[in-house]
Coordinates of N, CA and C in Angstrom, one line a residue:
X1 N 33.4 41.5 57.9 CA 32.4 40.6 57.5 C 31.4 40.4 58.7
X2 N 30.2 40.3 58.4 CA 29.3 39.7 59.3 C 29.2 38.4 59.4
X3 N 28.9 38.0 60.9 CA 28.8 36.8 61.2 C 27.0 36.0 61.5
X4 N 26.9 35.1 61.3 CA 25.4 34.7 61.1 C 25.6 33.8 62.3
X5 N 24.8 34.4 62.9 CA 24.5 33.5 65.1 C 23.4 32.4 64.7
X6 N 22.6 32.7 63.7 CA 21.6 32.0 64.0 C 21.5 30.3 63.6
X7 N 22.6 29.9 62.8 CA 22.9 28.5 62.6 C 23.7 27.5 63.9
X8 N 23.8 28.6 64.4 CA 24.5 27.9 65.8 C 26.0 28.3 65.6
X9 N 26.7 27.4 66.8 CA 28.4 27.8 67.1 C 29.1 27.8 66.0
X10 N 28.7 26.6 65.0 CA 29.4 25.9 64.0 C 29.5 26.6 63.0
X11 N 28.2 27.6 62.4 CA 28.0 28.5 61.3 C 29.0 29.3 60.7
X12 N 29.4 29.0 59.3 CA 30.0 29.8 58.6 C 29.8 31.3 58.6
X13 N 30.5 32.4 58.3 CA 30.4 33.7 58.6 C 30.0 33.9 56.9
X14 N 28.8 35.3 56.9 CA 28.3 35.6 55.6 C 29.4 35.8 54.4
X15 N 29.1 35.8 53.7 CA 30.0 36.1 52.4 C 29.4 37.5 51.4
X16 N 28.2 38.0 52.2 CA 28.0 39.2 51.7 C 28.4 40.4 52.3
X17 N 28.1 41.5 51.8 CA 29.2 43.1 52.3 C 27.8 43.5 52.4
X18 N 27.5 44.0 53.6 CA 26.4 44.6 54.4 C 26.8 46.5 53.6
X19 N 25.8 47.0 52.6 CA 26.0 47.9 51.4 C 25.4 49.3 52.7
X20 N 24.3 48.9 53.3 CA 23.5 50.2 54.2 C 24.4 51.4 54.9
X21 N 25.8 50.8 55.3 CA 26.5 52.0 55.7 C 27.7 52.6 54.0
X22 N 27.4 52.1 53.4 CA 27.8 52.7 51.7 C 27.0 54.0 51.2
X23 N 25.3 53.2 51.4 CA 24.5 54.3 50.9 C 24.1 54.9 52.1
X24 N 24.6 55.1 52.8 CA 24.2 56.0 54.1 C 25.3 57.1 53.4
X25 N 26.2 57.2 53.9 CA 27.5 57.7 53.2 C 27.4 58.7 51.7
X26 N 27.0 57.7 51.4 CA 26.4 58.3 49.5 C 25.3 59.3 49.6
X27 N 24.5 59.0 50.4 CA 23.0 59.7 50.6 C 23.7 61.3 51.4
X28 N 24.5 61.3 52.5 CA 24.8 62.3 52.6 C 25.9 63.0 51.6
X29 N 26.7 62.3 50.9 CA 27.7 63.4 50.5 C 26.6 63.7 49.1
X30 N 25.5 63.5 48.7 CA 24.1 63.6 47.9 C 24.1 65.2 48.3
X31 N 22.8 64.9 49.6 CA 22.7 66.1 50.1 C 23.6 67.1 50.7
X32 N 25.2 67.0 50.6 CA 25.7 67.7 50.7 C 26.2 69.0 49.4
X33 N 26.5 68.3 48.4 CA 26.3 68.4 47.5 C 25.3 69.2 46.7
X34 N 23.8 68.8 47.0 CA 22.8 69.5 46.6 C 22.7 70.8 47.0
X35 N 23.3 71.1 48.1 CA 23.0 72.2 49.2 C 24.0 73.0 48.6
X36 N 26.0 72.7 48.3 CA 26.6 73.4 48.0 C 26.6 73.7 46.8
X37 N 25.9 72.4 45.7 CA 26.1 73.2 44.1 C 25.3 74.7 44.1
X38 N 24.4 75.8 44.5 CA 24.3 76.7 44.0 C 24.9 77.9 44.5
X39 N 25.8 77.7 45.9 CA 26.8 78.5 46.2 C 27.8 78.5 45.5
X40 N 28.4 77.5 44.8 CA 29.3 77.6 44.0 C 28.9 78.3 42.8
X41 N 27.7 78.3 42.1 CA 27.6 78.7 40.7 C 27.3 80.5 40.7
X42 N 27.0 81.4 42.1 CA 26.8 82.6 42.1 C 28.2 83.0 42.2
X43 N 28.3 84.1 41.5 CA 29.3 85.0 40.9 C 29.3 86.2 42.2
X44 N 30.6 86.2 42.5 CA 31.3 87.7 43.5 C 30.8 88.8 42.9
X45 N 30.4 89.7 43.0 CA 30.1 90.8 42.4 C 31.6 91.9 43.3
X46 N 31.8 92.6 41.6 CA 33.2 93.3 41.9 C 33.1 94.2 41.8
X47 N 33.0 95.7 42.4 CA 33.0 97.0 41.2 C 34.3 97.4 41.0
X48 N 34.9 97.2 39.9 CA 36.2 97.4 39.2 C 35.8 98.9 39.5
X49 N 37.0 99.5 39.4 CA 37.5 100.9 39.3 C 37.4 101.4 37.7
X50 N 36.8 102.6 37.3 CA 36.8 103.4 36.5 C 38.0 104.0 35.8
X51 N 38.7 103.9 34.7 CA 39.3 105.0 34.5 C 39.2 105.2 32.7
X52 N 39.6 106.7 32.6 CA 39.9 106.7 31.3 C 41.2 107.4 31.1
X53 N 41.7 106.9 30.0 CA 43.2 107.0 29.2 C 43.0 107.6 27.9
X54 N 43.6 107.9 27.3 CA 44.2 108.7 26.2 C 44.9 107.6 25.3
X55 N 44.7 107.0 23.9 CA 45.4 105.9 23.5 C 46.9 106.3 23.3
X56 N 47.6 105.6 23.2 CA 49.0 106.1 23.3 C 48.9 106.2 21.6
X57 N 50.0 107.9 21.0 CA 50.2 108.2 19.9 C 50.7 107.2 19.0
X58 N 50.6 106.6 18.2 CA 51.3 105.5 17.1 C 52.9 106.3 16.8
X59 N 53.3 106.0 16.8 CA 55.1 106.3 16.4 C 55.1 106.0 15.1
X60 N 55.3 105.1 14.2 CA 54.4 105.5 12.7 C 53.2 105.0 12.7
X61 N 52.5 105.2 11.2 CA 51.5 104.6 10.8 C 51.5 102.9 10.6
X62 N 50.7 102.1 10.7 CA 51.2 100.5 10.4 C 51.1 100.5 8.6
X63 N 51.6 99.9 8.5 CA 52.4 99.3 6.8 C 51.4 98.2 6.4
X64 N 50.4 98.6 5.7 CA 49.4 97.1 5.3 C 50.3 96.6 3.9
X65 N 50.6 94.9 4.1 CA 51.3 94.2 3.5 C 50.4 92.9 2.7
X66 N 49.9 93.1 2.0 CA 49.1 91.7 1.2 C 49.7 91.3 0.5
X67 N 48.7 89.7 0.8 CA 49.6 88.5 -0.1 C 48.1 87.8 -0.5
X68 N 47.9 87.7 -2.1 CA 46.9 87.3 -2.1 C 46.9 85.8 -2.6
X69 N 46.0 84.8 -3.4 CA 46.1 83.8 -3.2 C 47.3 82.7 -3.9
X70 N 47.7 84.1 -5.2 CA 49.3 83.2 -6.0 C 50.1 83.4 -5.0
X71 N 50.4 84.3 -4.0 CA 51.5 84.5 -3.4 C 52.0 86.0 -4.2
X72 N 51.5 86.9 -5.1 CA 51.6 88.3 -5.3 C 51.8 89.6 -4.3
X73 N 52.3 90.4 -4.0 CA 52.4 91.3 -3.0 C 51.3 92.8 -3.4
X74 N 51.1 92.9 -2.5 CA 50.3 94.6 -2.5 C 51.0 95.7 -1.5
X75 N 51.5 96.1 -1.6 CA 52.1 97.0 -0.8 C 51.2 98.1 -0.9
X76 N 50.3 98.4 0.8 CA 49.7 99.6 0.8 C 48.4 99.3 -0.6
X77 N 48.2 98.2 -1.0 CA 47.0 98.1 -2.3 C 47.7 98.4 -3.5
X78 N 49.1 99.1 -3.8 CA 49.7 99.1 -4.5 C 50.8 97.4 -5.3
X79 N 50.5 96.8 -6.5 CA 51.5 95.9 -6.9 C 53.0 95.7 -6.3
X80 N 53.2 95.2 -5.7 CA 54.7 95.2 -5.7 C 55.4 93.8 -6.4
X81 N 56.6 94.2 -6.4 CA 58.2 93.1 -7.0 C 58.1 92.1 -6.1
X82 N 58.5 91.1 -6.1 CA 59.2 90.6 -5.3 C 61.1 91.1 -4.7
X83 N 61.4 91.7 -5.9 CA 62.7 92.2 -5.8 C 62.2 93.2 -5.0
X84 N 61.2 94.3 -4.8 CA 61.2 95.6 -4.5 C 61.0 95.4 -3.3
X85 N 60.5 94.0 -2.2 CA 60.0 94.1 -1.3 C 61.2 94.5 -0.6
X86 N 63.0 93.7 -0.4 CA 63.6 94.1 0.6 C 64.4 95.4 0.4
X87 N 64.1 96.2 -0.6 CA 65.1 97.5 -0.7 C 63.3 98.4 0.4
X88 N 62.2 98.1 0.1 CA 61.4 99.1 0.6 C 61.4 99.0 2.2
X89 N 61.5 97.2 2.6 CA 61.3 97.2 4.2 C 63.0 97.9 4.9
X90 N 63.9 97.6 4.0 CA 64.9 98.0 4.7 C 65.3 99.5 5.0
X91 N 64.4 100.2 4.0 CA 63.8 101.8 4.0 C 62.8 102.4 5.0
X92 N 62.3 101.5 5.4 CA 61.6 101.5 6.9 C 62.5 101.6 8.2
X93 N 62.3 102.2 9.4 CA 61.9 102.2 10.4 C 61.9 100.7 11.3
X94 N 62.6 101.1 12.1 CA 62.8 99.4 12.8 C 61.4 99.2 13.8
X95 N 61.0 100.3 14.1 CA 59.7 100.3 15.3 C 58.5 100.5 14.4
X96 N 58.9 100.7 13.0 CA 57.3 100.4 12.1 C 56.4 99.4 12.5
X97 N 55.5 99.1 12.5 CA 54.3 97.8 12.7 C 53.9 97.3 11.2
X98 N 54.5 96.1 10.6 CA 53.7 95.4 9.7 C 53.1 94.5 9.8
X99 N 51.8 95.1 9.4 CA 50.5 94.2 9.6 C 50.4 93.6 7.8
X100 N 50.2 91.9 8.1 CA 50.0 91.4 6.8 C 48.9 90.8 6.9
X101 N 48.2 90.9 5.4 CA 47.2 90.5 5.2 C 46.9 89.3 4.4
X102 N 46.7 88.4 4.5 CA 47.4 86.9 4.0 C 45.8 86.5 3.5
X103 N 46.0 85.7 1.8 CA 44.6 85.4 1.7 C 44.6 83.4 2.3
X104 N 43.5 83.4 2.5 CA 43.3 81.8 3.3 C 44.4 80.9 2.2
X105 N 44.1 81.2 0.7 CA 44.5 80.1 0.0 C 46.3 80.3 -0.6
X106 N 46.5 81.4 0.5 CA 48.4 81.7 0.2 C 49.3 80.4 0.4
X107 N 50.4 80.4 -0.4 CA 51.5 79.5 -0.1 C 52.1 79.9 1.3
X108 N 52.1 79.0 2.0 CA 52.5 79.0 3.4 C 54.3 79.7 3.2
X109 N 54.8 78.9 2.1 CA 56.3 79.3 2.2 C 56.4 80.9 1.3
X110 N 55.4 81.3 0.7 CA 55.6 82.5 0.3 C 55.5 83.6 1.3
X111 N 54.6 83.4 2.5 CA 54.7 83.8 3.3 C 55.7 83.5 4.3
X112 N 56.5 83.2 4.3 CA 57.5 82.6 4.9 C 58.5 83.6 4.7
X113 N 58.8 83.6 3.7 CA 59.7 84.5 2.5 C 59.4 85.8 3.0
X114 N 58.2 86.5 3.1 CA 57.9 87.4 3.4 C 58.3 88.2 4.9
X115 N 57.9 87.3 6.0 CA 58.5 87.2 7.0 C 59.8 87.2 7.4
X116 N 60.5 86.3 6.5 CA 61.7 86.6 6.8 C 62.8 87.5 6.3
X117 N 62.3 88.6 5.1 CA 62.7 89.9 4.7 C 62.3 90.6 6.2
X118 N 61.1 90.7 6.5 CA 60.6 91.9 7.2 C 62.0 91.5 8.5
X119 N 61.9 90.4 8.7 CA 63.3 90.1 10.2 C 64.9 90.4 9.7
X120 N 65.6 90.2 8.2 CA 66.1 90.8 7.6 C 66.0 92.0 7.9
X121 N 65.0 93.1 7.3 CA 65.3 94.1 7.2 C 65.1 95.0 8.7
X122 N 65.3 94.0 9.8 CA 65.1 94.9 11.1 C 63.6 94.8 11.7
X123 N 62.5 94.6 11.2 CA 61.3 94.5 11.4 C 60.7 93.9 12.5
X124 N 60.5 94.4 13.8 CA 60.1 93.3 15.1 C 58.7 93.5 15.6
X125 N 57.7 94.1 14.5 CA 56.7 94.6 15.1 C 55.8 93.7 13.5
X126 N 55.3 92.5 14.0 CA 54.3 92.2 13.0 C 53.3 91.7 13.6
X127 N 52.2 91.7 12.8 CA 50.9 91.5 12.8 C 50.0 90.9 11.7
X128 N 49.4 89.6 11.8 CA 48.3 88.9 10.9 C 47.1 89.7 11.6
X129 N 46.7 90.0 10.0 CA 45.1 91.0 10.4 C 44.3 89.9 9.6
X130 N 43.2 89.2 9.9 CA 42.4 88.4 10.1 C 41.1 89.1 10.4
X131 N 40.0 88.4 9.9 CA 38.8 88.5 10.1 C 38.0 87.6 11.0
X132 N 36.7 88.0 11.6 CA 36.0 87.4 12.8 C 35.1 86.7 12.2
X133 N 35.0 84.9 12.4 CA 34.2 84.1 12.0 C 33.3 84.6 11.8
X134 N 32.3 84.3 10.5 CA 30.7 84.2 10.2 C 29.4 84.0 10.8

């Protein structure tokens, strides 16, 4: 606190908070600030390394699996059973890739069902094939 001399010996000491060394303070970490925001916003420049690859061969083809909005199966665009689905996945290949195609308005548990034949029948390679927003 500051003390006030000029009322004499007797005088009460201020009851205000002298603020000038606050915004001294403020004023520089301001300008410190100013100076470092555009070092921060420039980007390292990298030159990554070049290379090119060969995609690695598919071991099979992927299995397109649709479910459209009753919860009906397409195997490959073709109708399927619901009975025919686990004699055909279990005739598959354990390292096959099924990729399913699910329409927005499918029963969540029909696909469910679905899923859990393909893990049944050995199946550890799946994939939801989806489309890229509008």
């Amino acid at each position: 606190m500051a003390f006030n001399t000029r009322g004499g010996a007797h005088s009460q000491p201020m009851a205000e908070i002298n603020t000038t060394p606050l915004v001294d303070v403020m004023l520089v970490l301001l300008v410190v600030f100013i100076i470092c925001a555009p070092v921060l916003q420039q980007a390292v420049v990298i030159d990554l390394p070049q290379a090119s690859a060969t995609p690695l061969p598919a071991s099979h083809a992927p299995l397109h699996l649709a479910l459209d909005a009753q919860g009906d199966l397409l195997w490959e665009g073709q109708p399927l059973g619901p009975s025919e689905l686990e004699q055909r996945l279990h005739a598959l290949s354990p390292d096959t890739e099924l990729q399913l195609l699910a329409d927005h308005a499918t029963p969540y548990q029909r696909l469910a069902e679905v899923m859990a034949a393909a893990q049944r029948a050995g199946i550890v390679k799946l994939a939801f094939v989806t489309a890229p927003p509008r």
